[in-house]
CSV table of C-alpha atoms in Angstrom, one decimal:
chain,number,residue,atom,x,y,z
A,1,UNK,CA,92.0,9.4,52.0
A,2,UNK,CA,92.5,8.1,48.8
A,3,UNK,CA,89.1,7.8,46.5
A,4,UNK,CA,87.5,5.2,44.3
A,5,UNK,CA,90.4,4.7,41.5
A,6,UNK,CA,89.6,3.3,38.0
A,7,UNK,CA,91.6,2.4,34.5
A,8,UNK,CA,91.8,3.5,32.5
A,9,UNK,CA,90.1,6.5,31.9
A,10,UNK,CA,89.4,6.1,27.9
A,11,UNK,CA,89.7,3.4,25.8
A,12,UNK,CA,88.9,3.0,22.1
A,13,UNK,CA,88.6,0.1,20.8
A,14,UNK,CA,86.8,-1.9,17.3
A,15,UNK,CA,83.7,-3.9,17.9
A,16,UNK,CA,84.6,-8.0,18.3
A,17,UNK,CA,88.0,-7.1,20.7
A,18,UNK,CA,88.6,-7.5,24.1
A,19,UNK,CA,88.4,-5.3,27.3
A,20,UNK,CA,89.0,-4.7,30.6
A,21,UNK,CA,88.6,-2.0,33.3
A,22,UNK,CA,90.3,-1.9,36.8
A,23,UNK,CA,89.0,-0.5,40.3
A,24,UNK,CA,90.5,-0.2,43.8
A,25,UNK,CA,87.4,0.9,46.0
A,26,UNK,CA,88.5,2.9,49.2
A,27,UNK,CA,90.7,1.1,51.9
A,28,UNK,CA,88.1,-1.3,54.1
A,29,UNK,CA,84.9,-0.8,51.9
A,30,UNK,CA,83.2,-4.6,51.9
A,31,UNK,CA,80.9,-4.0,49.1
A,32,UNK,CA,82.3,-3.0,45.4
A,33,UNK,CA,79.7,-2.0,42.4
A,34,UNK,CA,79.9,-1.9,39.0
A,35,UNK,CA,77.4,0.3,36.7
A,36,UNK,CA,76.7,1.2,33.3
A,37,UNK,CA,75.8,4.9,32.3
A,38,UNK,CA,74.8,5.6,29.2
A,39,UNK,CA,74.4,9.7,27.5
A,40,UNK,CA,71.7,11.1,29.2
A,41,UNK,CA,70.9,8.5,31.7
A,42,UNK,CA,71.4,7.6,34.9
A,43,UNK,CA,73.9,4.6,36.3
A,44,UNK,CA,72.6,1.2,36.1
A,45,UNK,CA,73.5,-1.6,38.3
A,46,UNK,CA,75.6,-4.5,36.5
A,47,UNK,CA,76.9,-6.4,39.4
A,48,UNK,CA,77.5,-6.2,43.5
A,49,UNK,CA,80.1,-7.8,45.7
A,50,UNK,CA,80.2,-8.1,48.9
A,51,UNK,CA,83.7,-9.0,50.1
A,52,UNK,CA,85.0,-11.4,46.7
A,53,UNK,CA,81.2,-13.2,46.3
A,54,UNK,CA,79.1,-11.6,43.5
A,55,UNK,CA,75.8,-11.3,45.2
A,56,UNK,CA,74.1,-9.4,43.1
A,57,UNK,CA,75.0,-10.3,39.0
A,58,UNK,CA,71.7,-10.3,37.6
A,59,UNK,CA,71.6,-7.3,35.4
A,60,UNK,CA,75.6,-8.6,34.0
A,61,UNK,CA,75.0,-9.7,30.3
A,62,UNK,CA,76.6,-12.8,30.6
A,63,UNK,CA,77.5,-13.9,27.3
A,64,UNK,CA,80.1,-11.5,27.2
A,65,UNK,CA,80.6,-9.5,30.4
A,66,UNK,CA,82.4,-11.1,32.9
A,67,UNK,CA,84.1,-9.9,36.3
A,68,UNK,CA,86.2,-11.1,39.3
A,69,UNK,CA,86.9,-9.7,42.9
A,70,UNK,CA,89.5,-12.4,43.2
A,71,UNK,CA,90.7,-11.1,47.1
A,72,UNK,CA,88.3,-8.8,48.0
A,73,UNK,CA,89.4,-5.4,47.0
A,74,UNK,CA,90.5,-4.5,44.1
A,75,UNK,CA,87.8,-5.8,40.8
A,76,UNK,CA,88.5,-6.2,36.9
A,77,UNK,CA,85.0,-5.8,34.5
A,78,UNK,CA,85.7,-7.4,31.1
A,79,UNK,CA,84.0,-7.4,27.6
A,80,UNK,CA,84.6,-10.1,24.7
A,81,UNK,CA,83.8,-9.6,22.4
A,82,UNK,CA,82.6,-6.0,22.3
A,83,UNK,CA,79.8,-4.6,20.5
A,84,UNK,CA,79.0,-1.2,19.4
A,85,UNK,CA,76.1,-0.8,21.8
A,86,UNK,CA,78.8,-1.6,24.4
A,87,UNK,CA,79.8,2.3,24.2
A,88,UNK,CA,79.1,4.0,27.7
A,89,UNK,CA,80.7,5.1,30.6
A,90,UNK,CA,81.5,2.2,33.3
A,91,UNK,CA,81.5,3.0,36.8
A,92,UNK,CA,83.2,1.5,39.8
A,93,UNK,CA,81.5,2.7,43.5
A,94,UNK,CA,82.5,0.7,46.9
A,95,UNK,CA,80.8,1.4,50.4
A,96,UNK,CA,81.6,0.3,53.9
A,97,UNK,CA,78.9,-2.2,54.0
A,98,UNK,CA,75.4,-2.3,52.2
A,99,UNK,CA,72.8,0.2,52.4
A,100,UNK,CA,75.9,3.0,53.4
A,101,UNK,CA,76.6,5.8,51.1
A,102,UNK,CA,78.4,4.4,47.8
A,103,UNK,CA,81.3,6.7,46.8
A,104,UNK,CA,82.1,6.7,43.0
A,105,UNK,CA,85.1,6.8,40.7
A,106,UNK,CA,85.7,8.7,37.9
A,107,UNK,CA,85.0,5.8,35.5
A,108,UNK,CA,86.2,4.7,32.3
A,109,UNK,CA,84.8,5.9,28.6
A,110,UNK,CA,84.4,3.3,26.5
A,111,UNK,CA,84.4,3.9,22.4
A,112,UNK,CA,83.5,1.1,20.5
A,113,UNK,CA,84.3,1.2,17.0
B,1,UNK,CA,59.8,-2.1,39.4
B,2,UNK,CA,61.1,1.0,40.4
B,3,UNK,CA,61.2,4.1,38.3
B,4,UNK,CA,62.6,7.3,38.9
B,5,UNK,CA,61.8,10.4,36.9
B,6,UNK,CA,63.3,13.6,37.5
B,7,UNK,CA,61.7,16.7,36.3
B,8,UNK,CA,63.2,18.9,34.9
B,9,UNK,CA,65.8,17.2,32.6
B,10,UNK,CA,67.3,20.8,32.7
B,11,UNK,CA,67.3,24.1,33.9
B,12,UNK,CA,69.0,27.5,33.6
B,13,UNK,CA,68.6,30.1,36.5
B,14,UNK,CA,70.5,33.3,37.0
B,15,UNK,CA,73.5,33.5,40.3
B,16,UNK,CA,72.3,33.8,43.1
B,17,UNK,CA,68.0,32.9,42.9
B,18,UNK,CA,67.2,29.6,45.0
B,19,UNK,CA,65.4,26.7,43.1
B,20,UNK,CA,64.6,23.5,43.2
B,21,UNK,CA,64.8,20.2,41.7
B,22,UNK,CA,62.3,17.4,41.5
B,23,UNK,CA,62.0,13.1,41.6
B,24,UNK,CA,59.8,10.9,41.8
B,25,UNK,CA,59.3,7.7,42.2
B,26,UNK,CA,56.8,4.6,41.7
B,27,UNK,CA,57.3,2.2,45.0
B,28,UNK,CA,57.1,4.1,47.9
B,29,UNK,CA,58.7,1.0,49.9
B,30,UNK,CA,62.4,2.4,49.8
B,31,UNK,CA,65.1,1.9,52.2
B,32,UNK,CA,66.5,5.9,51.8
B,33,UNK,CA,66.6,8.4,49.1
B,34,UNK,CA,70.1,9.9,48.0
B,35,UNK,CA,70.6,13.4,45.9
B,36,UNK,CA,74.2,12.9,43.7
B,37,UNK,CA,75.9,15.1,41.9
B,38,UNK,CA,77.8,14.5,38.4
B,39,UNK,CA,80.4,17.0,36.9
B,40,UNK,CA,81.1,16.3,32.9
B,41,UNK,CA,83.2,13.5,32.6
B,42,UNK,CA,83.7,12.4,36.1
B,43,UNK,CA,81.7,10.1,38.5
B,44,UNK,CA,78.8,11.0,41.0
B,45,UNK,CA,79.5,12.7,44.1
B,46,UNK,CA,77.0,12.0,47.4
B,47,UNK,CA,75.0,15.5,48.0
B,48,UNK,CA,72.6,14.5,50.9
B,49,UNK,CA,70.9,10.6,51.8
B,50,UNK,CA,67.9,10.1,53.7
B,51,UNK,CA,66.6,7.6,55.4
B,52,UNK,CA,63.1,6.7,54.7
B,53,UNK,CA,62.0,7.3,58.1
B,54,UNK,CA,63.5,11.0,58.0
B,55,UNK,CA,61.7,14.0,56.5
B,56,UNK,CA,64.4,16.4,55.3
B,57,UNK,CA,68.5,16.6,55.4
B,58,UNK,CA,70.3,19.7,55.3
B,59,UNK,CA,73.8,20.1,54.1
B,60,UNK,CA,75.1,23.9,54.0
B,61,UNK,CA,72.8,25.8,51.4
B,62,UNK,CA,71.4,22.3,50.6
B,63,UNK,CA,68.1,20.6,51.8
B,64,UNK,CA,66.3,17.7,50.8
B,65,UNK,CA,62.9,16.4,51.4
B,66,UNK,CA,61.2,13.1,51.3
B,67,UNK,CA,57.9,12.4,51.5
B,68,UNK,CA,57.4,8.6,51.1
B,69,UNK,CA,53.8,8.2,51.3
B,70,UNK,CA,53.7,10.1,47.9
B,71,UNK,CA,56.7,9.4,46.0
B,72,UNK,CA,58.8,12.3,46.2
B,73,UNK,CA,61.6,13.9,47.1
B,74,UNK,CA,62.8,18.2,45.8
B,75,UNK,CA,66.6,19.2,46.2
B,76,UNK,CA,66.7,22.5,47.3
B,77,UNK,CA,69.4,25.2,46.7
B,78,UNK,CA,69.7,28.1,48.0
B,79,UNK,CA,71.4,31.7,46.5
B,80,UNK,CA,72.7,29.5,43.8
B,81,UNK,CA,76.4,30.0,42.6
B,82,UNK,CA,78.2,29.1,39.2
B,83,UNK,CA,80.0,26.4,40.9
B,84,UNK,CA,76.4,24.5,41.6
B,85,UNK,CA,76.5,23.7,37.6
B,86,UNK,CA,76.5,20.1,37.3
B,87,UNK,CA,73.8,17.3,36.6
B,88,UNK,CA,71.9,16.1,39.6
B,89,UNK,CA,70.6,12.9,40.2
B,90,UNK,CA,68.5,11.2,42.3
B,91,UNK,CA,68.4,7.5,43.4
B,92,UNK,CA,66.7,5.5,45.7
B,93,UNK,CA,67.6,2.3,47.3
B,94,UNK,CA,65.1,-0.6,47.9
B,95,UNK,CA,65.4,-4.4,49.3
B,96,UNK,CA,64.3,-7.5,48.3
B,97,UNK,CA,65.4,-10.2,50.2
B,98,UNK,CA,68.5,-8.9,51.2
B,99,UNK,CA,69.3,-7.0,47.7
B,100,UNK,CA,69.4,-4.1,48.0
B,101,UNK,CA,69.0,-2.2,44.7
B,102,UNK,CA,69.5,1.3,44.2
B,103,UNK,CA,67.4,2.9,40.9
B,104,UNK,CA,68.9,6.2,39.6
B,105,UNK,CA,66.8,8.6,37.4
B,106,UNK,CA,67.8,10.7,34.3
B,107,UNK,CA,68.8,13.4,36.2
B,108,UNK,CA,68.7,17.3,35.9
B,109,UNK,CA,71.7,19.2,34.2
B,110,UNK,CA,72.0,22.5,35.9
B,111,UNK,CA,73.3,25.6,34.6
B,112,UNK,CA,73.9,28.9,36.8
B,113,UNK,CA,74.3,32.2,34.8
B,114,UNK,CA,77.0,34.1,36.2
């Protein structure tokens, strides 16, 4: 069974430009996460989906984080513009249904410039 | 709010001794207690999750413990191996409302000498 996939692995980019990461959670998991880890810390929550409605976005910076689940399965997180705090690693974890075990990609290193 | 320490933020034991590994946390209300594991550079990988109305879980030469009542939870691992070198974390999961929430802590890297 294929795991949690996420794109790209790296990106560079300079502070003020546009991006965007990509998951596919496992086959049939309802419920899709998004978290930030910064060095030395542990993953903190940005936003939850159950299914394609955001039910949980209250920790997603708004003015410039933005992301969609548009049928359900697989999810885009964006940045614009981004800032040089913005540098961390962003993870991508699905589960079967809340409260079940969440299963984590390998997530994407951002370097902002 | 929830907050998670973990204690150490590392350690370095020799192959093969048993240790253990230590969180805590501030609301005892949780819904269950997971132990993850994170290798450099790639995402976090489910060790052990108990429920809040379980005591201990066992997974080969791993065992975890909760006790709720006073906010704490120790990863045991037994005759430690090279391969056990990674950085452990610990999370909890509580509801409010029907968000749930689950509240990592810093972690412990862990280094076995071969």
């Amino acid at each position: 069974e294929a795991g949690v996939v996420q794109s790209p692995r790296y990106k560079i980019i300079e502070k003020k430009q546009p991006v965007a990461f990509w998951c596919n959670p496992i086959s049939g998991h309802n419920t899709l996460y998004w978290y930030l880890q910064n060095l030395g810390q542990g993953p903190e929550l940005l936003i939850r989906y159950e299914n394609e409605e955001a039910v949980d976005d209250s920790q997603l910076p708004k003015d410039r984080f933005s992301a969609e689940r548009l049928k359900g399965v697989d999810s885009t997180l964006k940045i614009q513009p981004a800032e040089l705090g913005d540098s961390a690693v962003y993870l991508c974890a699905s589960s079967l249904d809340t409260l079940r075990t969440q299963y984590f990609g390998p997530g994407t290193r951002l370097l902002v410039l | 709010k929830q907050e998670v320490t973990q204690i150490p933020a590392a350690l370095s034991v020799p192959e093969g001794e048993n240790l253990v590994l230590n969180c805590s946390f501030t609301d005892s209300a949780i819904y269950n207690l997971q132990w993850f594991r994170q290798d450099p550079g790639k995402g976090l990988t489910s060790l052990l999750l108990i429920q809040s109305s379980q005591r201990e879980q066992t997974s080969g030469r791993l065992n975890a413990s909760l006790d709720k009542s006073s906010g704490r939870s120790t990863l045991y691992i037994a005759a430690s191996q090279p391969g056990d070198s990674a950085t452990y974390l610990c999370a909890v999961t509580t509801t409010n409302f029907g968000n749930e929430k689950l509240t990592f802590g810093t972690g412990t890297r862990l280094t076995i000498i071969p």
